[in-house]
Amino acid sequence: RDVGQFYMGHCHGKWICYWPDGSKLTGALYLGHVEGYGTLEWKDGRKFQGLYKSDERFGPGIENYPDGCRDVGLWLRDHLIKLCTEVPGYFSLLDYPAHYRYIADNSPKKSVSVEEDPFLRSYKHLPLDDEDIFPEGVFAYSRNTDHLTLTWSFLEKCDAWCCQGEFASDANLILSGARGAYGPPGPRELASEQLIQKAARGDCDGVYAILRSGLAHPDIADKHGYTALAAAAVHSHNDVINLLLDSGADVNKCSDEGLSALSMCFILFYPEESFKDKIAGRSLHSYKWNEQSESSETVNVAEGTVSERQKRWETIQLLLRRGADPNASWVLPHLLFFAVKAADAEAVKLLLQRGARTDVQLPSKLGGLTPLHIAASIPGKEGVQITQYLLHSALDLNARAEDGNEIYEWPFNDTGQLPSDGVGLQLRNEAGPPQAYFSSYSGPVPEEGGRSALHIACERQDNREHARDVIRLLLMHQANPNTLWSGHSPLSLAIASGNDLAVTELLKHGADPNLPLSGAVRSALCAAVSTAYEQERTAAQRIALVDKLLEAGADILAPVTLGEGQRKAVGTAVDYAYYKYYQDKRIAYTPYHVLSASEQEVFQTRRSLLEHITAKLRERVILKEKEWDQEALRRSKKLGIHVSKKQGESHHEEEVRLPFFKYCYQCGRSVGVQLSPCVRCHEVFTCSEACRRKSWNERHRQECSGLLGLIFVEANENVCAKLSRSFGTSRSL
């Protein structure tokens, strides 16, 4: 006869239940079901002590045998599913430090609370509020807890009536893997250990015999969560894998480290030496490890024969074909990362076909990169192919890495600071060109942040055709070419890396050549004339690049802020070019005959570029000034010069009518220099005697003569008009 407690018509509390076969259960019942700690004794002397849930063994437990042996571990129904012992040769991520770095410091949780449930639906809120469930007094009509929703208040009352667990100390020992105090192992423990070991050896017949005996569950794992399936997978025993899966093994079961059998195979298949990304993953190589794995498996994979790698690849294919989830591992980032970093296009395609997520990121300590970031940096045709695969399923092409504070220093440092031995310009807070001369930027404020995949592709310096192809794919899928990272846009990075093919592609797909940059390089045109990136092009190529940007709409007169300490001034791209030129004291100030042959070549390259952009600036200013009334413009220039001479006096002059732009007519500089007008025509300015002479000899002699003749004719006409008004229209001169 059963003996125990009742609550609201249910067996609830401490109970002793007797079965027809002579067995006896002593333990806790919860609303009619065995729940919590219980002891089941059989007539033959066997006894089980452990935890139950809904009448089934669930959790830590010990089965005692008359001969003193014990099966100890975690139970699921009538089977052990996790041992308290360690199987020799188990797989641990700690043996692979190159991959261990990919674990985030804050590993994701294995369980989700109701409040954190991302799939929380409205019906799930019902049990949270008693008033939303049943009308008052419903239990007078039915107490069927198998069908009625149990409210929080009802469950709290049940918990208050239920007895407390009496198995806490043993449960804690079992959960911690402490097996030594429980005597020799029983038949289920021995069979379970043998199952894992035989699976690791590839003994298919032995595995089959143990499974048929029913003494070991196909999902059995050692104290580290290392399953028989994982043991077979890491040793590429495909026949054993099929046998275990056919017997009910869970292909996605993870170890205590959060690794599935598939993820273990990927770690072995892709050693760090196989990773080919350089730019995207450069921060990864800054992590130094004092120990290297001595695993023979790692050495074999690194040196391994084609047959070994082929066998492991066949195992990976088998697991995926049998339902392995590429997203199952909950401690590593994504298996897709390893395939992408190794430039394995076939594996990437297979993973994507099996549902691999593309929106995952590496841990923050490794820059928060996505698979698309890494694919954009892979050299060769494989990088193009992998990028194309990812773009078909990528959720956010413009996802930003977590490296917004990183400074672009590769291949050359361009911090914008004046070197200690350099010679600066005499900046005096000049205001720069008048607003009427340049086209003001009216686009949206560029978004600043970490690198996008497009930034990384434009930063590449390997095969430029392949980099161009990746950039084209990204742009065709609507990647944004007008975002900033470390003060650079994709266009300025392509200029810095020397990839003119990428520059053409970016301009074709909407990259703004006038996008204001936030770093030391103020615009794409400034990047093109900067000495920091001149090593990537010849003089002719640099000139062609400037012309390409100007043809695409780059404004050579757009204001550029220069700074040396507390001194600042607003000039143009020409001023920026001279600013960078004079920072190299050796080239700028050493007599030409003293320079070495290579230095003379650099000098000539820089001077030819400066002369070219100055000519473009001069053309732009002249073209703009032709739109205005020439007489008003000349009067404005003369009046501006006259007013500047009268600044310290009280003499009042008419205000300048047109905001003319003062710059050196020869070198193009407008800030950091003293500008003097031509003493003959007062129409142009030069910054030095050398510029005045050169300008006169090259172009201004003819221009000045023409201007003087025009001025003389206009002056005579004005005199004649005045005399006509004075003496009457009937008298002629």
PDB file of N, CA and C in Angstrom, residues 17 33 74 106 159 175 474 634 666:
ATOM      1  N   CYS A  17       6.222   4.246  -2.396  1.00  0.00           N
ATOM      2  CA  CYS A  17       5.378   3.583  -3.383  1.00  0.00           C
ATOM      3  C   CYS A  17       5.864   2.148  -3.582  1.00  0.00           C
ATOM      4  N   HIS A  33       3.668  13.126  -9.761  1.00  0.00           N
ATOM      5  CA  HIS A  33       4.811  12.580 -10.501  1.00  0.00           C
ATOM      6  C   HIS A  33       6.046  12.563  -9.611  1.00  0.00           C
ATOM      7  N   LEU A  74      25.654  10.909 -14.648  1.00  0.00           N
ATOM      8  CA  LEU A  74      24.396  11.573 -14.976  1.00  0.00           C
ATOM      9  C   LEU A  74      23.539  10.613 -15.783  1.00  0.00           C
ATOM     10  N   ASN A 106      33.495  36.636 -22.713  1.00  0.00           N
ATOM     11  CA  ASN A 106      32.164  36.402 -22.154  1.00  0.00           C
ATOM     12  C   ASN A 106      31.437  35.397 -23.036  1.00  0.00           C
ATOM     13  N   ASP A 159       5.581  24.194  -4.192  1.00  0.00           N
ATOM     14  CA  ASP A 159       6.967  24.124  -3.732  1.00  0.00           C
ATOM     15  C   ASP A 159       7.040  24.201  -2.216  1.00  0.00           C
ATOM     16  N   LEU A 175      28.349  15.900 -10.114  1.00  0.00           N
ATOM     17  CA  LEU A 175      28.422  16.996 -11.084  1.00  0.00           C
ATOM     18  C   LEU A 175      29.841  17.518 -11.236  1.00  0.00           C
ATOM     19  N   LEU A 474      31.306  43.897 -54.025  1.00  0.00           N
ATOM     20  CA  LEU A 474      30.724  44.594 -52.878  1.00  0.00           C
ATOM     21  C   LEU A 474      29.887  45.792 -53.330  1.00  0.00           C
ATOM     22  N   ARG A 634      39.105  93.374 -61.882  1.00  0.00           N
ATOM     23  CA  ARG A 634      40.368  94.113 -61.788  1.00  0.00           C
ATOM     24  C   ARG A 634      40.268  95.219 -60.749  1.00  0.00           C
ATOM     25  N   GLN A 666      52.469  81.286 -59.678  1.00  0.00           N
ATOM     26  CA  GLN A 666      53.446  80.338 -60.173  1.00  0.00           C
ATOM     27  C   GLN A 666      53.359  78.995 -59.454  1.00  0.00           C
TER      28      GLN A 666
END
